Amino acid sequence: MTPAAGAVRIGNCSGFYGDRLAAMREMLSGGELDFLTGDYLAELTMLILARDRAKNPGLGYAKTFLRQLEDCLGIALDRGVKIVANAGGLNPAALATAVRELADRLGLTVNVAHVEGDDLVGRAEELGFGNVLAANAYLGAWGIVDCLNAGADIVVTGRVTDASVIVGPAAAHHGWSRTDYDALAGAVAAGHIIECGTQATGGNFSFFTEIPATDGVFRPGFPLAEIAADGSSIITKHAGTGGLVSPDTVTAQLLYEITGARYANPDVTLRMDSISLSPDGPDRVRVDGVRGEAPPPTLKVSLNSIGGFRNATSFVLTGLDIEAKAELLQRQLESSLTKRPAELEWTLARTDHPDADTEEAASALLHCAVRDPDPATVGRQFSSAAVELALASYPGFTSTAPPGEGQVYGVFTPGYVDAGLVPHIAVHADGNRVDIPAATETLVLAPADEPPSPPPPADGPTVRAPLGRVAGARSGDKGGSANVGVWVRTDPQWQWLAHTLTVDKLRELLPETAELEVTRYVLPNLRALNFVIDGILGKGVAYQARFDPQAKGLGEWLRSRCLDIPERLL
């Protein structure tokens, strides 16, 4: 289907560092594009890149981006597709140089620009962030816009917000001003939808069984957005690719890693409660009605530091007396440690079934994790104590793998800094450096007013059933916290969900959240509720405080929990 007149067609080929390598070629060869973008950065990725840079000051960027360009740079230039990616990580200047060297080896002429200024590690103490391995402010889109307006074919950035790699091309194409808040917010919405790649086209989707497989294999294509001059967009994918684009797949991604009705970006605050979705043909969803407000006066800062050393092992407990076996092992191992680690955590996963027909189904797992500033305390001491119990503990003693040496773990914490204190610099291919000023019109971020509740649902017979019979969910990590977005498809289901799934009910369904701070946000336009659970991930993904350290399965756990659902909604 032909995009609307004047719309800019922006595709995405990466949702994380490690995504499908072939995606860049697939997107460039699969259909028409004006821009191709890629998101390579996450909180954990910044820690990985910081450790790369510590070993080699010339590194600190996503090396897979270069591998993709080696295969695809010629195609992009032939098709006139400009590329914008945050693959520069902690060293965008080095990546820009590497791209130029690659182009020279390939005999290609390419204009490469980059955006820098986000790296605040040298000023961390001055800004009150303490001694950290990496400190990166989330920049916005205007440095990208400046580079594109100066003729760049490729723009690589450091830590910009995920949506900014999409907002920049849209703003450059349409000539938006910095106060075109509704248009900018529309581009942020489109960017948020497509920046995680195939999560917008059926990947990690609650209702995946409804998506037909292509040639017997489920391989979703990457998404693209046709963004109009007013900021409205069509979310779609190249014809003939797998997966699905529907209001449900788009809703799922809109709910990913957000909080409430206000979604702050450095250039605009998107009102999530203004978004309207509607089908626009097969694999096409219209996103319109989007409203924006002035951005907040501060920028979020990603702070990564080394927390110490950790180790872990998992013991297999089979058959009868599971809890007694776990108690015996716990007492034995702890008494064998000459120095108790600063943190020692036990988790018993009752994966066993009575009268099981396989040994695995008859077994539970007892996990033990230790952390300490001293590598020896969680290394040889812990490992030896665990291994030495092999013939002296519970019947059937075995483990999934013996523990090894202690490994360094990272800690993520968010920080905030006045936007005016952060340099934002567009560096053109000729070396010209352009300072991008911070926004002059700002609005302090505050919670939006709670929308009115829908009328209470009518009474009627109920059935005990999993929540997932009527609701989809998407969950993810935000530092040490997690969000769980839950949505339904019909107005009667929404009436029931809004009145039923309270914070208290969520705590009842997910006992792990019982002692944590939980905030509920209501998004009627999406028939959705979003819950933010503070502290469930400890000190971030690298800290690995729970079985699912990125909370990716938290929403599916919630969907599996049973409650009384009106028969008429099933």
XYZ file of C-alpha atoms in Angstrom:
570
model
C 0.000 0.000 0.000
C 1.313 3.472 -0.898
C 2.112 5.694 2.132
C 0.214 8.946 2.585
C 1.491 11.821 0.457
C 4.399 13.557 2.141
C 4.846 10.894 4.837
C 8.394 9.851 5.621
C 9.007 6.115 5.682
C 11.301 5.093 8.559
C 12.242 1.475 9.209
C 14.031 -0.098 12.136
C 16.500 -2.984 11.975
C 17.661 -3.449 15.567
C 15.983 -3.566 18.949
C 19.078 -4.451 21.003
C 22.792 -5.215 20.756
C 22.647 -8.789 19.459
C 19.489 -8.558 17.352
C 19.138 -10.318 13.988
C 22.235 -9.464 11.912
C 20.380 -10.007 8.639
C 17.729 -7.430 9.535
C 19.559 -4.479 7.957
C 19.712 -6.232 4.583
C 16.111 -7.449 4.957
C 14.852 -3.924 5.569
C 16.915 -2.318 2.797
C 16.005 -4.895 0.165
C 12.419 -5.637 1.254
C 10.721 -2.409 0.219
C 10.902 1.363 0.001
C 12.428 3.358 2.859
C 13.652 6.903 3.360
C 15.524 6.186 6.593
C 16.708 3.082 8.393
C 17.278 3.258 12.139
C 18.689 0.970 14.792
C 18.522 0.879 18.575
C 21.519 -0.960 20.045
C 21.580 0.367 23.598
C 20.032 -0.727 26.889
C 20.957 -0.228 30.513
C 22.875 -3.517 30.574
C 24.486 -2.765 27.193
C 25.982 0.460 28.535
C 27.726 -1.560 31.252
C 29.049 -4.051 28.678
C 30.355 -1.229 26.469
C 31.890 0.552 29.468
C 33.887 -2.575 30.295
C 34.945 -2.828 26.627
C 36.156 0.782 26.735
C 38.002 0.200 30.016
C 40.008 -2.563 28.296
C 40.513 -0.621 25.048
C 39.834 3.159 24.859
C 39.208 2.786 21.124
C 36.141 0.602 21.729
C 32.856 1.219 23.537
C 30.528 0.987 20.534
C 28.316 -1.760 19.068
C 30.670 -3.688 16.798
C 27.848 -5.611 15.095
C 26.709 -2.368 13.454
C 29.949 -2.353 11.444
C 29.406 -5.974 10.394
C 25.947 -5.041 9.119
C 27.258 -2.005 7.246
C 30.003 -4.046 5.601
C 27.247 -6.096 3.988
C 24.735 -3.308 3.377
C 26.381 0.101 2.977
C 26.411 -0.110 -0.802
C 22.727 -1.075 -0.891
C 21.787 1.858 1.341
C 23.695 4.351 -0.821
C 22.237 2.925 -4.044
C 18.702 3.208 -2.649
C 19.224 6.640 -1.111
C 18.377 5.393 2.383
C 19.952 7.359 5.216
C 20.921 5.457 8.369
C 20.594 6.710 11.955
C 21.668 4.513 14.884
C 22.702 4.882 18.508
C 25.350 2.187 17.994
C 28.042 4.695 19.003
C 27.358 3.786 22.620
C 30.127 5.268 24.735
C 32.358 6.168 21.787
C 30.395 7.577 18.822
C 33.432 9.413 17.437
C 35.363 6.147 17.188
C 32.443 4.443 15.465
C 32.117 7.306 12.954
C 35.820 6.929 12.146
C 35.422 3.164 11.790
C 32.494 3.647 9.382
C 34.585 5.994 7.218
C 37.446 3.488 7.170
C 34.997 0.743 6.202
C 33.624 2.877 3.345
C 37.168 3.531 2.100
C 37.911 -0.205 2.076
C 34.698 -0.799 0.125
C 35.474 2.017 -2.319
C 32.364 3.969 -1.333
C 31.884 7.669 -0.670
C 29.741 8.352 2.366
C 29.048 11.374 4.571
C 29.273 10.215 8.206
C 28.351 12.455 11.142
C 27.985 11.769 14.827
C 26.362 13.164 17.960
C 28.190 13.394 21.274
C 28.010 15.111 24.656
C 26.032 12.518 26.570
C 29.134 11.043 28.260
C 29.376 12.641 31.710
C 31.698 10.146 33.405
C 34.485 12.715 33.693
C 32.113 15.038 35.574
C 30.353 12.398 37.644
C 31.775 13.558 40.986
C 31.075 17.212 40.150
C 27.452 16.394 39.284
C 26.924 14.358 42.434
C 26.890 10.896 40.836
C 29.875 9.535 42.737
C 32.491 7.121 41.426
C 30.902 5.305 38.467
C 32.128 3.318 35.479
C 29.791 5.095 33.052
C 27.456 8.096 33.236
C 25.449 8.922 30.125
C 22.664 11.476 29.773
C 19.771 10.653 27.461
C 19.961 13.248 24.676
C 17.169 14.097 22.265
C 16.786 14.315 18.494
C 18.013 17.769 17.498
C 21.661 16.831 17.073
C 20.520 14.137 14.649
C 18.374 16.707 12.832
C 21.352 19.049 12.453
C 23.550 16.270 11.040
C 20.906 15.218 8.527
C 20.251 18.795 7.465
C 23.996 19.155 6.832
C 23.886 16.249 4.376
C 24.847 13.222 6.444
C 24.176 9.800 4.930
C 24.877 8.070 8.252
C 24.476 9.499 11.751
C 25.767 7.547 14.748
C 25.037 8.687 18.272
C 25.838 7.865 21.840
C 23.104 7.617 24.468
C 20.061 9.286 22.972
C 16.581 8.139 23.943
C 15.443 5.089 22.004
C 12.750 7.035 20.167
C 15.124 9.858 19.200
C 16.667 7.886 16.329
C 13.183 7.949 14.745
C 12.170 11.456 15.875
C 15.309 12.975 14.316
C 14.659 11.782 10.741
C 10.955 12.719 10.995
C 11.728 16.222 12.284
C 14.414 16.774 9.626
C 12.146 15.544 6.826
C 9.138 17.646 7.844
C 11.034 20.716 9.065
C 9.402 20.742 12.485
C 10.306 23.374 15.044
C 11.239 22.603 18.614
C 7.793 23.654 19.828
C 5.780 21.509 17.417
C 4.925 19.388 20.423
C 2.011 17.411 19.000
C 3.961 16.403 15.889
C 7.053 15.576 17.936
C 4.965 13.538 20.372
C 3.465 11.623 17.468
C 6.976 10.776 16.284
C 7.959 9.712 19.825
C 4.939 7.385 19.864
C 5.912 5.915 16.485
C 9.520 5.671 17.624
C 8.588 3.913 20.844
C 6.529 1.419 18.850
C 9.222 0.464 16.322
C 12.456 0.938 18.321
C 12.231 -2.562 19.849
C 12.117 -4.150 16.415
C 9.963 -7.237 16.073
C 8.159 -6.672 19.384
C 5.845 -4.484 17.259
C 5.260 -7.207 14.655
C 4.273 -10.140 16.838
C 7.451 -10.921 18.748
C 6.999 -11.565 22.492
C 3.244 -11.174 21.959
C 0.673 -12.636 24.359
C -1.663 -13.785 21.584
C 1.115 -15.306 19.460
C -0.983 -18.401 18.698
C -3.238 -16.202 16.542
C -0.381 -15.278 14.192
C 0.002 -17.536 11.168
C 3.496 -18.905 10.593
C 5.178 -18.365 7.238
C 6.411 -21.625 5.685
C 5.874 -23.266 9.056
C 8.307 -20.903 10.827
C 7.427 -17.856 12.910
C 9.934 -15.199 11.805
C 8.432 -11.720 12.177
C 9.611 -8.968 9.889
C 10.937 -5.718 11.296
C 8.589 -2.729 11.580
C 8.437 0.615 9.880
C 6.516 3.830 10.458
C 5.057 6.151 7.830
C 5.078 9.459 9.709
C 3.013 12.340 8.337
C 3.671 16.065 8.699
C 1.243 16.327 11.629
C 2.990 13.506 13.531
C 0.315 10.895 12.898
C 1.680 7.620 11.608
C 0.966 4.248 10.102
C 2.813 1.323 11.664
C 3.432 -1.472 9.188
C 6.091 -3.846 7.804
C 7.397 -4.841 4.400
C 5.036 -6.938 2.294
C 5.672 -10.657 2.424
C 7.457 -10.650 5.777
C 6.273 -12.745 8.710
C 4.516 -11.721 11.867
C 1.605 -9.361 12.322
C 0.934 -5.653 12.776
C -2.393 -5.090 14.543
C -3.813 -2.756 17.181
C -2.936 -5.451 19.731
C 0.728 -5.813 18.715
C 1.054 -2.024 18.699
C -0.673 -1.699 22.076
C 1.666 -4.305 23.548
C 4.720 -2.312 22.492
C 3.251 1.035 23.579
C 2.929 -0.414 27.102
C 6.537 -1.597 27.178
C 8.762 0.063 29.800
C 6.564 3.098 30.467
C 5.007 4.567 33.599
C 1.838 6.638 33.347
C 0.063 9.081 31.093
C 3.150 11.272 30.690
C 6.126 9.756 28.860
C 9.035 12.186 29.086
C 11.591 12.633 26.330
C 14.243 15.374 26.061
C 12.331 17.163 23.289
C 8.693 16.620 24.250
C 6.553 14.858 26.825
C 4.203 12.435 25.094
C 0.708 12.128 26.510
C 0.209 8.381 26.377
C -3.456 8.902 27.257
C -4.047 10.764 23.980
C -3.007 7.974 21.599
C -5.689 6.513 19.364
C -5.175 3.303 17.388
C -7.225 2.034 14.456
C -6.721 -0.570 11.702
C -5.786 0.805 8.275
C -5.743 -2.374 6.225
C -3.786 -5.624 6.518
C -0.705 -5.184 8.724
C -1.312 -1.449 8.997
C -2.281 0.439 12.159
C -2.983 4.157 12.299
C -1.640 6.081 15.307
C -3.178 9.523 15.672
C -4.707 12.007 18.085
C -1.340 12.251 19.819
C -0.716 15.260 22.038
C 2.547 16.557 23.401
C 3.740 18.950 26.084
C 6.986 20.808 26.712
C 9.806 18.520 27.881
C 10.996 18.421 31.499
C 13.940 20.667 32.504
C 16.113 17.676 33.441
C 17.645 14.797 31.542
C 17.770 11.251 32.825
C 21.284 9.852 33.281
C 22.218 6.180 33.016
C 24.729 5.413 35.798
C 26.617 2.122 35.768
C 29.116 1.041 38.383
C 30.814 -2.156 39.543
C 28.907 -3.538 42.511
C 31.320 -6.303 43.484
C 31.562 -10.013 42.719
C 28.852 -12.654 42.542
C 28.561 -16.400 42.234
C 25.654 -18.807 42.058
C 24.778 -22.460 41.825
C 21.576 -24.507 41.635
C 21.029 -27.808 43.440
C 18.566 -30.411 42.168
C 16.261 -31.875 44.838
C 14.356 -34.942 43.678
C 11.378 -36.846 45.029
C 10.201 -36.731 48.641
C 10.979 -34.346 51.524
C 11.927 -31.456 49.262
C 11.745 -28.775 51.940
C 13.679 -30.873 54.475
C 16.389 -31.506 51.878
C 16.594 -27.780 51.135
C 16.855 -26.938 54.835
C 19.623 -29.512 55.392
C 21.695 -28.240 52.470
C 21.256 -24.602 53.470
C 22.460 -25.274 57.047
C 25.402 -27.351 55.828
C 26.673 -24.900 53.248
C 26.323 -21.810 55.419
C 28.136 -23.478 58.329
C 30.987 -24.440 55.968
C 31.766 -20.823 55.028
C 34.582 -19.320 57.082
C 33.514 -15.834 55.925
C 29.862 -15.134 55.221
C 29.352 -13.158 51.993
C 27.810 -9.714 52.256
C 24.729 -11.110 50.521
C 23.604 -14.731 50.536
C 20.235 -15.579 48.967
C 18.378 -18.901 48.777
C 15.429 -19.520 46.476
C 13.517 -22.803 46.350
C 11.675 -23.300 43.053
C 9.049 -25.995 43.519
C 9.113 -27.309 39.978
C 8.480 -30.858 41.253
C 5.247 -32.807 40.721
C 3.938 -35.678 42.884
C 4.070 -39.184 41.400
C 5.933 -37.774 38.376
C 6.568 -39.944 35.324
C 10.043 -38.446 34.659
C 12.885 -37.661 37.048
C 13.002 -34.055 35.892
C 9.309 -33.579 36.639
C 9.931 -35.007 40.131
C 12.657 -32.442 40.873
C 12.815 -28.984 42.440
C 15.637 -26.466 42.167
C 17.349 -24.789 45.101
C 19.224 -21.697 43.926
C 21.955 -20.051 45.968
C 23.439 -16.665 45.003
C 26.199 -14.824 46.838
C 27.663 -11.311 46.443
C 30.605 -9.634 48.123
C 33.244 -6.959 47.414
C 35.939 -9.647 47.799
C 36.207 -12.080 44.849
C 37.753 -14.789 47.050
C 34.761 -14.792 49.393
C 32.335 -15.693 46.588
C 34.906 -17.610 44.542
C 36.997 -20.471 45.861
C 35.521 -20.398 49.378
C 31.927 -20.650 48.181
C 32.631 -23.072 45.340
C 34.635 -25.431 47.540
C 31.986 -25.437 50.254
C 29.308 -26.368 47.728
C 31.312 -29.082 45.985
C 32.551 -30.684 49.244
C 28.948 -31.534 50.190
C 28.517 -33.863 47.201
C 28.736 -37.080 49.245
C 27.648 -35.702 52.612
C 24.286 -34.054 52.174
C 20.750 -34.923 51.060
C 19.935 -38.147 49.162
C 20.253 -37.742 45.413
C 22.643 -34.780 45.693
C 23.371 -33.216 42.316
C 23.528 -29.743 40.785
C 22.898 -28.211 37.403
C 26.600 -27.248 37.213
C 29.375 -26.745 39.740
C 29.986 -23.125 40.789
C 33.047 -21.420 39.340
C 35.016 -18.311 40.177
C 33.271 -15.144 41.300
C 32.265 -12.819 38.471
C 32.071 -9.038 38.459
C 28.515 -7.702 38.541
C 27.250 -4.236 37.727
C 24.772 -1.924 39.354
C 22.509 0.449 37.420
C 21.017 3.545 39.005
C 19.167 6.399 37.325
C 20.255 9.974 37.881
C 18.945 13.347 36.744
C 20.748 16.500 35.689
C 19.666 19.951 34.523
C 19.503 19.769 30.729
C 21.470 23.005 30.436
C 24.495 21.355 32.064
C 24.793 18.649 29.386
C 26.586 19.376 26.097
C 24.783 18.188 22.972
C 27.061 18.411 19.951
C 26.484 17.541 16.302
C 29.809 16.707 14.645
C 29.639 16.925 10.842
C 31.705 14.874 8.420
C 34.062 17.812 7.853
C 34.707 18.116 11.594
C 32.474 21.150 12.092
C 31.001 21.045 15.600
C 27.564 22.521 16.253
C 26.287 23.060 19.805
C 22.634 22.070 20.186
C 21.015 24.192 22.904
C 18.800 22.698 25.563
C 15.065 23.340 25.356
C 14.149 26.828 26.553
C 10.498 25.998 27.217
C 10.110 23.220 29.789
C 7.441 21.767 32.040
C 8.239 19.957 35.273
C 7.061 16.376 34.982
C 4.089 15.615 37.213
C 1.583 12.758 37.341
C -1.469 13.294 35.156
C -4.914 13.439 36.708
C -6.503 10.017 37.106
C -9.064 9.573 34.310
C -12.655 8.811 35.281
C -13.365 5.116 35.739
C -15.685 3.353 33.315
C -19.055 2.350 34.757
C -18.908 -0.800 36.874
C -19.573 -4.039 35.011
C -22.944 -5.739 35.197
C -23.346 -8.678 37.544
C -23.532 -12.174 36.151
C -22.169 -15.692 36.470
C -18.386 -16.032 36.625
C -15.839 -18.715 35.775
C -12.530 -19.335 37.523
C -10.025 -18.848 34.708
C -6.584 -17.386 33.931
C -6.474 -13.620 33.390
C -4.840 -14.334 30.023
C -8.116 -15.695 28.685
C -9.180 -12.072 28.213
C -6.049 -9.930 28.666
C -2.672 -9.483 27.028
C 0.388 -8.249 28.900
C 3.884 -6.923 28.271
C 6.508 -6.438 30.972
C 10.100 -5.267 31.231
C 12.818 -3.731 33.348
C 13.467 -0.118 34.294
C 16.571 -0.158 36.476
C 15.659 -1.942 39.690
C 11.943 -1.623 38.942
C 9.671 -3.350 36.462
C 6.495 -2.457 34.637
C 3.611 -4.716 33.666
C 1.176 -3.371 31.098
C -2.145 -5.213 30.780
C -4.735 -4.594 28.077
C -8.015 -6.035 26.808
C -9.757 -5.856 23.443
C -13.395 -4.886 24.091
C -15.200 -2.201 26.075
C -17.027 -4.712 28.346
C -13.694 -6.387 29.113
C -12.247 -2.955 29.907
C -15.054 -2.163 32.333
C -14.292 -5.386 34.172
C -10.485 -5.028 34.081
C -10.442 -1.428 35.310
C -12.582 -2.312 38.332
C -11.018 -5.707 39.073
C -7.268 -5.429 38.606
C -6.432 -3.070 41.446
C -3.052 -2.778 43.164
C -4.334 -5.041 45.938
C -5.491 -7.632 43.418
C -2.135 -7.500 41.623
C -0.338 -8.116 44.932
C -2.649 -11.061 45.574
C -1.980 -12.541 42.130
C 1.779 -11.860 42.275
C 2.802 -12.516 45.898
C 6.380 -11.518 45.086
C 5.137 -7.887 44.962
C 3.331 -7.967 48.312
C 5.910 -5.899 50.217
C 6.932 -3.643 47.326
C 5.642 -0.248 46.238
C 3.251 -0.706 43.320
C 1.717 2.163 41.327
C -1.204 1.702 38.926
C -1.722 3.940 35.888
C -4.908 3.941 33.806
C -4.843 4.410 29.990
C -8.461 4.220 28.778
C -7.672 4.917 25.081
C -5.637 1.715 25.009
C -8.025 -0.157 27.350
C -4.928 -0.694 29.438
C -3.539 -0.581 32.941
C 0.152 -0.163 33.656
C 1.714 -1.209 36.951
C 5.169 -0.070 38.052
C 6.707 -2.337 40.700
C 9.570 -0.622 42.504
C 12.580 -2.631 43.644
C 11.592 -6.022 42.274
C 14.864 -6.269 40.307
C 17.130 -5.141 43.129
C 19.887 -2.920 41.703
C 19.214 -3.596 38.033
C 19.572 -6.330 35.425
C 23.279 -7.027 35.997
C 22.623 -7.469 39.718
C 20.455 -10.522 38.912
C 18.256 -10.378 41.985
C 15.595 -12.764 40.722
C 14.917 -15.737 38.475
C 13.835 -13.443 35.605
C 16.290 -10.522 36.004
C 14.738 -8.383 33.255
C 11.107 -9.097 34.252
C 10.311 -10.167 30.690
C 8.091 -13.033 31.892
C 6.375 -11.118 34.680
C 3.394 -10.234 32.498
C 2.945 -13.828 31.381
C 3.038 -14.992 34.998
C 0.260 -12.515 35.739
C -1.764 -13.789 32.751
C -1.495 -17.348 34.060
C -3.018 -16.481 37.425
C -6.666 -17.377 37.949
C -9.495 -15.171 39.130
C -13.266 -14.991 38.718
C -14.047 -13.734 35.207
C -17.605 -13.071 33.967
C -18.698 -15.806 31.585
C -19.920 -13.260 29.044
C -16.356 -11.913 28.603
C -14.765 -15.256 27.743
